[in-house]
JSON list of C-alpha atoms in Angstrom, two decimals:
[
{"chain": "A", "resi": 1, "resn": "MET", "atom": "CA", "xyz": [-30.43, -5.84, -21.02]},
{"chain": "A", "resi": 2, "resn": "SER", "atom": "CA", "xyz": [-31.57, -4.93, -17.46]},
{"chain": "A", "resi": 3, "resn": "GLU", "atom": "CA", "xyz": [-29.05, -5.75, -14.44]},
{"chain": "A", "resi": 4, "resn": "GLN", "atom": "CA", "xyz": [-31.11, -9.05, -13.51]},
{"chain": "A", "resi": 5, "resn": "ASP", "atom": "CA", "xyz": [-30.22, -10.46, -16.70]},
{"chain": "A", "resi": 6, "resn": "PHE", "atom": "CA", "xyz": [-26.56, -10.15, -16.25]},
{"chain": "A", "resi": 7, "resn": "VAL", "atom": "CA", "xyz": [-26.71, -11.80, -13.04]},
{"chain": "A", "resi": 8, "resn": "ILE", "atom": "CA", "xyz": [-28.53, -14.57, -14.22]},
{"chain": "A", "resi": 9, "resn": "ARG", "atom": "CA", "xyz": [-26.24, -14.95, -17.07]},
{"chain": "A", "resi": 10, "resn": "ALA", "atom": "CA", "xyz": [-23.30, -14.59, -14.31]},
{"chain": "A", "resi": 11, "resn": "ARG", "atom": "CA", "xyz": [-24.69, -16.94, -11.74]},
{"chain": "A", "resi": 12, "resn": "ALA", "atom": "CA", "xyz": [-24.72, -19.65, -15.28]},
{"chain": "A", "resi": 13, "resn": "GLY", "atom": "CA", "xyz": [-21.05, -18.76, -15.63]},
{"chain": "A", "resi": 14, "resn": "ASP", "atom": "CA", "xyz": [-20.79, -16.00, -18.14]},
{"chain": "A", "resi": 15, "resn": "GLU", "atom": "CA", "xyz": [-17.55, -13.84, -17.06]},
{"chain": "A", "resi": 16, "resn": "ALA", "atom": "CA", "xyz": [-18.65, -11.38, -19.31]},
{"chain": "A", "resi": 17, "resn": "ALA", "atom": "CA", "xyz": [-22.03, -10.98, -17.62]},
{"chain": "A", "resi": 18, "resn": "PHE", "atom": "CA", "xyz": [-20.05, -10.67, -14.16]},
{"chain": "A", "resi": 19, "resn": "THR", "atom": "CA", "xyz": [-17.65, -8.03, -15.69]},
{"chain": "A", "resi": 20, "resn": "ALA", "atom": "CA", "xyz": [-20.20, -5.53, -16.68]},
{"chain": "A", "resi": 21, "resn": "LEU", "atom": "CA", "xyz": [-21.67, -6.25, -13.55]},
{"chain": "A", "resi": 22, "resn": "VAL", "atom": "CA", "xyz": [-18.03, -5.02, -11.78]},
{"chain": "A", "resi": 23, "resn": "GLU", "atom": "CA", "xyz": [-18.39, -2.25, -14.32]},
{"chain": "A", "resi": 24, "resn": "THR", "atom": "CA", "xyz": [-21.31, -1.09, -12.76]},
{"chain": "A", "resi": 25, "resn": "TYR", "atom": "CA", "xyz": [-20.28, -1.28, -9.03]},
{"chain": "A", "resi": 26, "resn": "HIS", "atom": "CA", "xyz": [-16.99, -0.65, -8.74]},
{"chain": "A", "resi": 27, "resn": "THR", "atom": "CA", "xyz": [-16.96, 3.19, -8.10]},
{"chain": "A", "resi": 28, "resn": "ALA", "atom": "CA", "xyz": [-20.06, 2.82, -5.47]},
{"chain": "A", "resi": 29, "resn": "ILE", "atom": "CA", "xyz": [-17.72, -0.56, -4.01]},
{"chain": "A", "resi": 30, "resn": "TYR", "atom": "CA", "xyz": [-14.51, 1.23, -4.19]},
{"chain": "A", "resi": 31, "resn": "ASN", "atom": "CA", "xyz": [-16.02, 4.47, -2.28]},
{"chain": "A", "resi": 32, "resn": "LEU", "atom": "CA", "xyz": [-17.59, 2.63, 0.22]},
{"chain": "A", "resi": 33, "resn": "CYS", "atom": "CA", "xyz": [-13.88, 0.48, 0.63]},
{"chain": "A", "resi": 34, "resn": "TYR", "atom": "CA", "xyz": [-12.07, 4.04, 0.82]},
{"chain": "A", "resi": 35, "resn": "ARG", "atom": "CA", "xyz": [-14.70, 5.83, 3.43]},
{"chain": "A", "resi": 36, "resn": "MET", "atom": "CA", "xyz": [-14.40, 2.86, 5.66]},
{"chain": "A", "resi": 37, "resn": "LEU", "atom": "CA", "xyz": [-10.43, 2.09, 5.22]},
{"chain": "A", "resi": 38, "resn": "GLY", "atom": "CA", "xyz": [-8.97, 5.55, 4.98]},
{"chain": "A", "resi": 39, "resn": "GLU", "atom": "CA", "xyz": [-6.48, 4.66, 2.37]},
{"chain": "A", "resi": 40, "resn": "ALA", "atom": "CA", "xyz": [-6.68, 4.33, -1.71]},
{"chain": "A", "resi": 41, "resn": "GLY", "atom": "CA", "xyz": [-4.72, 1.14, -2.29]},
{"chain": "A", "resi": 42, "resn": "GLU", "atom": "CA", "xyz": [-6.30, -0.81, 0.74]},
{"chain": "A", "resi": 43, "resn": "ALA", "atom": "CA", "xyz": [-9.92, 0.51, -0.45]},
{"chain": "A", "resi": 44, "resn": "GLU", "atom": "CA", "xyz": [-8.69, -1.06, -4.23]},
{"chain": "A", "resi": 45, "resn": "ASP", "atom": "CA", "xyz": [-7.57, -4.07, -2.41]},
{"chain": "A", "resi": 46, "resn": "ALA", "atom": "CA", "xyz": [-10.94, -4.08, -0.82]},
{"chain": "A", "resi": 47, "resn": "ALA", "atom": "CA", "xyz": [-13.21, -3.69, -3.36]},
{"chain": "A", "resi": 48, "resn": "GLN", "atom": "CA", "xyz": [-11.33, -6.28, -5.45]},
{"chain": "A", "resi": 49, "resn": "GLU", "atom": "CA", "xyz": [-11.80, -8.90, -3.07]},
{"chain": "A", "resi": 50, "resn": "ALA", "atom": "CA", "xyz": [-14.76, -8.17, -2.74]},
{"chain": "A", "resi": 51, "resn": "PHE", "atom": "CA", "xyz": [-15.81, -8.44, -6.38]},
{"chain": "A", "resi": 52, "resn": "LEU", "atom": "CA", "xyz": [-14.07, -12.35, -5.68]},
{"chain": "A", "resi": 53, "resn": "ARG", "atom": "CA", "xyz": [-15.88, -13.11, -3.09]},
{"chain": "A", "resi": 54, "resn": "ALA", "atom": "CA", "xyz": [-19.12, -11.71, -4.98]},
{"chain": "A", "resi": 55, "resn": "TYR", "atom": "CA", "xyz": [-18.11, -14.02, -7.86]},
{"chain": "A", "resi": 56, "resn": "SER", "atom": "CA", "xyz": [-17.46, -17.03, -5.64]},
{"chain": "A", "resi": 57, "resn": "GLN", "atom": "CA", "xyz": [-20.70, -16.77, -3.59]},
{"chain": "A", "resi": 58, "resn": "LEU", "atom": "CA", "xyz": [-23.08, -15.78, -6.85]},
{"chain": "A", "resi": 59, "resn": "HIS", "atom": "CA", "xyz": [-24.81, -19.11, -6.52]},
{"chain": "A", "resi": 60, "resn": "SER", "atom": "CA", "xyz": [-26.01, -18.06, -2.54]},
{"chain": "A", "resi": 61, "resn": "TYR", "atom": "CA", "xyz": [-27.57, -14.81, -4.48]},
{"chain": "A", "resi": 62, "resn": "ASP", "atom": "CA", "xyz": [-31.00, -14.68, -3.45]},
{"chain": "A", "resi": 63, "resn": "PRO", "atom": "CA", "xyz": [-32.48, -12.75, -6.74]},
{"chain": "A", "resi": 64, "resn": "ALA", "atom": "CA", "xyz": [-35.49, -11.60, -4.30]},
{"chain": "A", "resi": 65, "resn": "ARG", "atom": "CA", "xyz": [-33.06, -9.49, -3.14]},
{"chain": "A", "resi": 66, "resn": "SER", "atom": "CA", "xyz": [-31.02, -5.85, -4.41]},
{"chain": "A", "resi": 67, "resn": "PHE", "atom": "CA", "xyz": [-27.94, -7.15, -6.03]},
{"chain": "A", "resi": 68, "resn": "LYS", "atom": "CA", "xyz": [-26.17, -3.82, -5.13]},
{"chain": "A", "resi": 69, "resn": "THR", "atom": "CA", "xyz": [-27.47, -4.24, -1.44]},
{"chain": "A", "resi": 70, "resn": "TRP", "atom": "CA", "xyz": [-25.93, -7.57, -1.52]},
{"chain": "A", "resi": 71, "resn": "LEU", "atom": "CA", "xyz": [-22.44, -6.52, -2.86]},
{"chain": "A", "resi": 72, "resn": "PHE", "atom": "CA", "xyz": [-22.71, -3.60, -0.21]},
{"chain": "A", "resi": 73, "resn": "SER", "atom": "CA", "xyz": [-23.14, -6.18, 2.27]},
{"chain": "A", "resi": 74, "resn": "ILE", "atom": "CA", "xyz": [-19.94, -8.65, 1.35]},
{"chain": "A", "resi": 75, "resn": "ALA", "atom": "CA", "xyz": [-18.06, -5.02, 0.87]},
{"chain": "A", "resi": 76, "resn": "SER", "atom": "CA", "xyz": [-18.87, -3.59, 3.83]},
{"chain": "A", "resi": 77, "resn": "HIS", "atom": "CA", "xyz": [-18.05, -7.15, 5.89]},
{"chain": "A", "resi": 78, "resn": "HIS", "atom": "CA", "xyz": [-14.55, -7.33, 4.24]},
{"chain": "A", "resi": 79, "resn": "CYS", "atom": "CA", "xyz": [-13.93, -3.94, 5.36]},
{"chain": "A", "resi": 80, "resn": "ILE", "atom": "CA", "xyz": [-15.26, -4.70, 9.01]},
{"chain": "A", "resi": 81, "resn": "ASP", "atom": "CA", "xyz": [-13.35, -7.70, 9.07]},
{"chain": "A", "resi": 82, "resn": "ARG", "atom": "CA", "xyz": [-9.97, -5.86, 7.71]},
{"chain": "A", "resi": 83, "resn": "LEU", "atom": "CA", "xyz": [-10.52, -2.84, 10.17]},
{"chain": "A", "resi": 84, "resn": "ARG", "atom": "CA", "xyz": [-10.67, -5.35, 13.19]},
{"chain": "A", "resi": 85, "resn": "LYS", "atom": "CA", "xyz": [-7.22, -7.04, 11.80]},
{"chain": "A", "resi": 86, "resn": "ARG", "atom": "CA", "xyz": [-6.02, -3.79, 11.96]},
{"chain": "A", "resi": 87, "resn": "ARG", "atom": "CA", "xyz": [-7.24, -2.64, 14.80]},
{"chain": "A", "resi": 88, "resn": "LEU", "atom": "CA", "xyz": [-5.39, -5.78, 16.84]},
{"chain": "A", "resi": 89, "resn": "THR", "atom": "CA", "xyz": [-2.07, -4.31, 14.98]},
{"chain": "A", "resi": 90, "resn": "TRP", "atom": "CA", "xyz": [-2.96, -0.74, 16.19]},
{"chain": "A", "resi": 91, "resn": "LEU", "atom": "CA", "xyz": [-3.15, -1.89, 19.74]},
{"chain": "A", "resi": 92, "resn": "SER", "atom": "CA", "xyz": [0.57, -3.28, 19.50]},
{"chain": "A", "resi": 93, "resn": "ILE", "atom": "CA", "xyz": [1.69, 0.06, 18.60]},
{"chain": "A", "resi": 94, "resn": "GLU", "atom": "CA", "xyz": [1.71, 2.10, 21.99]},
{"chain": "A", "resi": 95, "resn": "ASP", "atom": "CA", "xyz": [-0.06, 5.14, 21.58]},
{"chain": "A", "resi": 96, "resn": "GLU", "atom": "CA", "xyz": [1.53, 5.95, 18.24]},
{"chain": "A", "resi": 97, "resn": "GLN", "atom": "CA", "xyz": [-0.81, 8.64, 16.41]},
{"chain": "A", "resi": 98, "resn": "LEU", "atom": "CA", "xyz": [-2.79, 7.47, 13.34]},
{"chain": "A", "resi": 99, "resn": "PRO", "atom": "CA", "xyz": [-2.56, 9.70, 10.27]},
{"chain": "A", "resi": 100, "resn": "PRO", "atom": "CA", "xyz": [-5.90, 11.44, 8.90]},
{"chain": "A", "resi": 101, "resn": "TYR", "atom": "CA", "xyz": [-7.78, 10.51, 5.92]},
{"chain": "A", "resi": 102, "resn": "PRO", "atom": "CA", "xyz": [-6.48, 12.33, 2.46]},
{"chain": "A", "resi": 103, "resn": "ALA", "atom": "CA", "xyz": [-8.80, 14.58, 2.26]},
{"chain": "A", "resi": 104, "resn": "LEU", "atom": "CA", "xyz": [-11.32, 14.28, -1.00]},
{"chain": "A", "resi": 105, "resn": "GLN", "atom": "CA", "xyz": [-12.01, 17.68, -2.58]},
{"chain": "A", "resi": 106, "resn": "GLU", "atom": "CA", "xyz": [-13.75, 19.10, -5.74]},
{"chain": "A", "resi": 107, "resn": "GLN", "atom": "CA", "xyz": [-11.84, 20.09, -8.52]},
{"chain": "A", "resi": 108, "resn": "THR", "atom": "CA", "xyz": [-12.66, 23.86, -8.56]},
{"chain": "A", "resi": 109, "resn": "PRO", "atom": "CA", "xyz": [-12.53, 25.45, -5.39]},
{"chain": "A", "resi": 110, "resn": "GLY", "atom": "CA", "xyz": [-10.43, 28.34, -4.50]},
{"chain": "A", "resi": 111, "resn": "PRO", "atom": "CA", "xyz": [-7.21, 27.95, -2.41]},
{"chain": "A", "resi": 112, "resn": "GLU", "atom": "CA", "xyz": [-9.54, 29.60, 0.98]},
{"chain": "A", "resi": 113, "resn": "GLU", "atom": "CA", "xyz": [-12.36, 27.08, 0.37]},
{"chain": "A", "resi": 114, "resn": "GLN", "atom": "CA", "xyz": [-10.00, 24.32, -0.50]},
{"chain": "A", "resi": 115, "resn": "SER", "atom": "CA", "xyz": [-8.40, 24.50, 2.86]},
{"chain": "A", "resi": 116, "resn": "VAL", "atom": "CA", "xyz": [-11.27, 25.14, 4.85]},
{"chain": "A", "resi": 117, "resn": "ARG", "atom": "CA", "xyz": [-12.57, 21.62, 3.00]},
{"chain": "A", "resi": 118, "resn": "ARG", "atom": "CA", "xyz": [-9.43, 19.71, 3.72]},
{"chain": "A", "resi": 119, "resn": "GLU", "atom": "CA", "xyz": [-9.57, 20.59, 7.26]},
{"chain": "A", "resi": 120, "resn": "GLN", "atom": "CA", "xyz": [-13.52, 19.54, 7.41]},
{"chain": "A", "resi": 121, "resn": "SER", "atom": "CA", "xyz": [-12.90, 16.48, 5.63]},
{"chain": "A", "resi": 122, "resn": "GLU", "atom": "CA", "xyz": [-9.21, 16.01, 8.09]},
{"chain": "A", "resi": 123, "resn": "VAL", "atom": "CA", "xyz": [-11.45, 16.30, 10.87]},
{"chain": "A", "resi": 124, "resn": "ILE", "atom": "CA", "xyz": [-14.49, 14.45, 9.89]},
{"chain": "A", "resi": 125, "resn": "GLN", "atom": "CA", "xyz": [-12.64, 11.44, 8.33]},
{"chain": "A", "resi": 126, "resn": "ALA", "atom": "CA", "xyz": [-10.67, 11.33, 11.83]},
{"chain": "A", "resi": 127, "resn": "MET", "atom": "CA", "xyz": [-13.43, 10.91, 13.94]},
{"chain": "A", "resi": 128, "resn": "LEU", "atom": "CA", "xyz": [-14.86, 8.38, 11.97]},
{"chain": "A", "resi": 129, "resn": "ALA", "atom": "CA", "xyz": [-11.83, 6.44, 12.35]},
{"chain": "A", "resi": 130, "resn": "LYS", "atom": "CA", "xyz": [-12.38, 6.52, 16.07]},
{"chain": "A", "resi": 131, "resn": "LEU", "atom": "CA", "xyz": [-15.84, 5.16, 15.72]},
{"chain": "A", "resi": 132, "resn": "ALA", "atom": "CA", "xyz": [-16.50, 0.96, 15.96]},
{"chain": "A", "resi": 133, "resn": "PRO", "atom": "CA", "xyz": [-16.26, -0.59, 12.63]},
{"chain": "A", "resi": 134, "resn": "GLU", "atom": "CA", "xyz": [-19.94, -1.66, 12.75]},
{"chain": "A", "resi": 135, "resn": "ASP", "atom": "CA", "xyz": [-21.17, 2.28, 13.79]},
{"chain": "A", "resi": 136, "resn": "ARG", "atom": "CA", "xyz": [-18.69, 3.67, 10.86]},
{"chain": "A", "resi": 137, "resn": "ASN", "atom": "CA", "xyz": [-19.96, 1.53, 8.29]},
{"chain": "A", "resi": 138, "resn": "VAL", "atom": "CA", "xyz": [-24.01, 2.24, 9.43]},
{"chain": "A", "resi": 139, "resn": "VAL", "atom": "CA", "xyz": [-22.37, 6.26, 9.15]},
{"chain": "A", "resi": 140, "resn": "VAL", "atom": "CA", "xyz": [-20.97, 5.87, 5.91]},
{"chain": "A", "resi": 141, "resn": "MET", "atom": "CA", "xyz": [-23.86, 4.23, 4.03]},
{"chain": "A", "resi": 142, "resn": "ARG", "atom": "CA", "xyz": [-26.38, 6.39, 6.07]},
{"chain": "A", "resi": 143, "resn": "TYR", "atom": "CA", "xyz": [-24.69, 9.60, 5.28]},
{"chain": "A", "resi": 144, "resn": "TRP", "atom": "CA", "xyz": [-22.84, 9.21, 2.19]},
{"chain": "A", "resi": 145, "resn": "TYR", "atom": "CA", "xyz": [-24.82, 6.66, 0.40]},
{"chain": "A", "resi": 146, "resn": "ASP", "atom": "CA", "xyz": [-28.24, 7.64, 1.86]},
{"chain": "A", "resi": 147, "resn": "TYR", "atom": "CA", "xyz": [-29.36, 4.30, 2.50]},
{"chain": "A", "resi": 148, "resn": "SER", "atom": "CA", "xyz": [-32.25, 3.77, 4.18]},
{"chain": "A", "resi": 149, "resn": "TYR", "atom": "CA", "xyz": [-32.61, 1.99, 7.73]},
{"chain": "A", "resi": 150, "resn": "GLU", "atom": "CA", "xyz": [-34.25, -1.01, 5.98]},
{"chain": "A", "resi": 151, "resn": "GLU", "atom": "CA", "xyz": [-31.29, -0.95, 3.67]},
{"chain": "A", "resi": 152, "resn": "ILE", "atom": "CA", "xyz": [-28.94, -0.58, 5.81]},
{"chain": "A", "resi": 153, "resn": "ALA", "atom": "CA", "xyz": [-30.31, -3.92, 7.52]},
{"chain": "A", "resi": 154, "resn": "GLN", "atom": "CA", "xyz": [-30.38, -5.47, 4.68]},
{"chain": "A", "resi": 155, "resn": "THR", "atom": "CA", "xyz": [-26.79, -4.84, 3.90]},
{"chain": "A", "resi": 156, "resn": "THR", "atom": "CA", "xyz": [-25.55, -5.51, 7.60]},
{"chain": "A", "resi": 157, "resn": "GLY", "atom": "CA", "xyz": [-27.83, -7.95, 8.58]},
{"chain": "A", "resi": 158, "resn": "ALA", "atom": "CA", "xyz": [-29.00, -6.32, 11.33]},
{"chain": "A", "resi": 159, "resn": "THR", "atom": "CA", "xyz": [-32.36, -5.20, 12.93]},
{"chain": "A", "resi": 160, "resn": "VAL", "atom": "CA", "xyz": [-34.02, -1.94, 11.88]},
{"chain": "A", "resi": 161, "resn": "SER", "atom": "CA", "xyz": [-33.68, -1.01, 15.58]},
{"chain": "A", "resi": 162, "resn": "ALA", "atom": "CA", "xyz": [-30.17, -1.91, 16.06]},
{"chain": "A", "resi": 163, "resn": "VAL", "atom": "CA", "xyz": [-29.21, -0.18, 12.69]},
{"chain": "A", "resi": 164, "resn": "LYS", "atom": "CA", "xyz": [-31.11, 3.33, 14.48]},
{"chain": "A", "resi": 165, "resn": "SER", "atom": "CA", "xyz": [-29.40, 2.76, 17.57]},
{"chain": "A", "resi": 166, "resn": "ARG", "atom": "CA", "xyz": [-25.85, 2.29, 16.34]},
{"chain": "A", "resi": 167, "resn": "LEU", "atom": "CA", "xyz": [-26.65, 5.70, 14.41]},
{"chain": "A", "resi": 168, "resn": "HIS", "atom": "CA", "xyz": [-27.84, 7.49, 17.38]},
{"chain": "A", "resi": 169, "resn": "ARG", "atom": "CA", "xyz": [-24.85, 6.02, 19.38]},
{"chain": "A", "resi": 170, "resn": "ALA", "atom": "CA", "xyz": [-22.43, 7.49, 16.60]},
{"chain": "A", "resi": 171, "resn": "ARG", "atom": "CA", "xyz": [-23.82, 10.58, 16.57]},
{"chain": "A", "resi": 172, "resn": "GLY", "atom": "CA", "xyz": [-23.80, 11.09, 20.00]},
{"chain": "A", "resi": 173, "resn": "VAL", "atom": "CA", "xyz": [-19.74, 10.01, 19.62]},
{"chain": "A", "resi": 174, "resn": "ILE", "atom": "CA", "xyz": [-19.31, 12.23, 17.02]},
{"chain": "A", "resi": 175, "resn": "ALA", "atom": "CA", "xyz": [-21.07, 15.19, 18.62]},
{"chain": "A", "resi": 176, "resn": "GLU", "atom": "CA", "xyz": [-18.89, 15.02, 21.67]},
{"chain": "A", "resi": 177, "resn": "MET", "atom": "CA", "xyz": [-16.01, 14.97, 19.45]},
{"chain": "A", "resi": 178, "resn": "MET", "atom": "CA", "xyz": [-17.02, 17.80, 17.70]},
{"chain": "A", "resi": 179, "resn": "LYS", "atom": "CA", "xyz": [-17.26, 20.07, 20.78]},
{"chain": "A", "resi": 180, "resn": "GLY", "atom": "CA", "xyz": [-13.27, 20.01, 20.93]},
{"chain": "A", "resi": 181, "resn": "ALA", "atom": "CA", "xyz": [-12.99, 20.36, 16.67]},
{"chain": "A", "resi": 182, "resn": "PRO", "atom": "CA", "xyz": [-12.04, 23.33, 15.24]},
{"chain": "A", "resi": 183, "resn": "ALA", "atom": "CA", "xyz": [-14.48, 26.19, 14.58]},
{"chain": "A", "resi": 184, "resn": "LYS", "atom": "CA", "xyz": [-14.66, 25.72, 10.99]},
{"chain": "A", "resi": 185, "resn": "THR", "atom": "CA", "xyz": [-16.17, 22.80, 11.59]},
{"chain": "A", "resi": 186, "resn": "LYS", "atom": "CA", "xyz": [-18.41, 23.57, 14.43]},
{"chain": "A", "resi": 187, "resn": "GLY", "atom": "CA", "xyz": [-21.91, 22.27, 13.29]},
{"chain": "A", "resi": 188, "resn": "LEU", "atom": "CA", "xyz": [-20.78, 19.90, 10.68]},
{"chain": "A", "resi": 189, "resn": "HIS", "atom": "CA", "xyz": [-23.16, 17.28, 9.42]},
{"chain": "A", "resi": 190, "resn": "PRO", "atom": "CA", "xyz": [-20.93, 14.31, 8.57]},
{"chain": "A", "resi": 191, "resn": "ALA", "atom": "CA", "xyz": [-21.69, 14.11, 5.39]},
{"chain": "A", "resi": 192, "resn": "MET", "atom": "CA", "xyz": [-20.66, 17.60, 4.35]},
{"chain": "A", "resi": 193, "resn": "ALA", "atom": "CA", "xyz": [-17.06, 17.26, 4.87]},
{"chain": "A", "resi": 194, "resn": "VAL", "atom": "CA", "xyz": [-16.35, 14.58, 1.81]},
{"chain": "A", "resi": 195, "resn": "GLU", "atom": "CA", "xyz": [-18.17, 14.79, -1.53]},
{"chain": "A", "resi": 196, "resn": "GLY", "atom": "CA", "xyz": [-18.78, 11.91, -3.57]}
]
């Protein structure tokens, strides 16, 4: 059975068909939420909420669009909303240092390589945390998910030129931040810091 068959059955009220879609996309949606939010528990909650929203909005899904893009759009918008709410909370805390994102690593590297990767991941995740939520969203989709400008525009509801502008601005901000980063991370491409 194809993905579109599952979507058609889910739209007709077949919960098992929607469960199959959740199983197909759970890891990808969770990873998007994790990279946007930086906390495993919050990412799991956000992914679950994204699927609940998708289920309740199945009637509005346009079968001419990619289901994956539609689902990513729901998840990324939900994460941006969470980040905005979180930012309001952060602004009320006087200059308290935020903890770095946990490092994501392969299981096989040696201690030295593991240390370098952890340092690189922490630096890049800290840089991502400083970007505006909309800019962070396009960076994650472009460099971790290899979305095209058109796919990002579809997912975010922005124009292709707006996506390019956000990416250009975000890369400029990251480049400025990298000037003060540790030597081991000089010239590091954002997507190289966290694999997955």
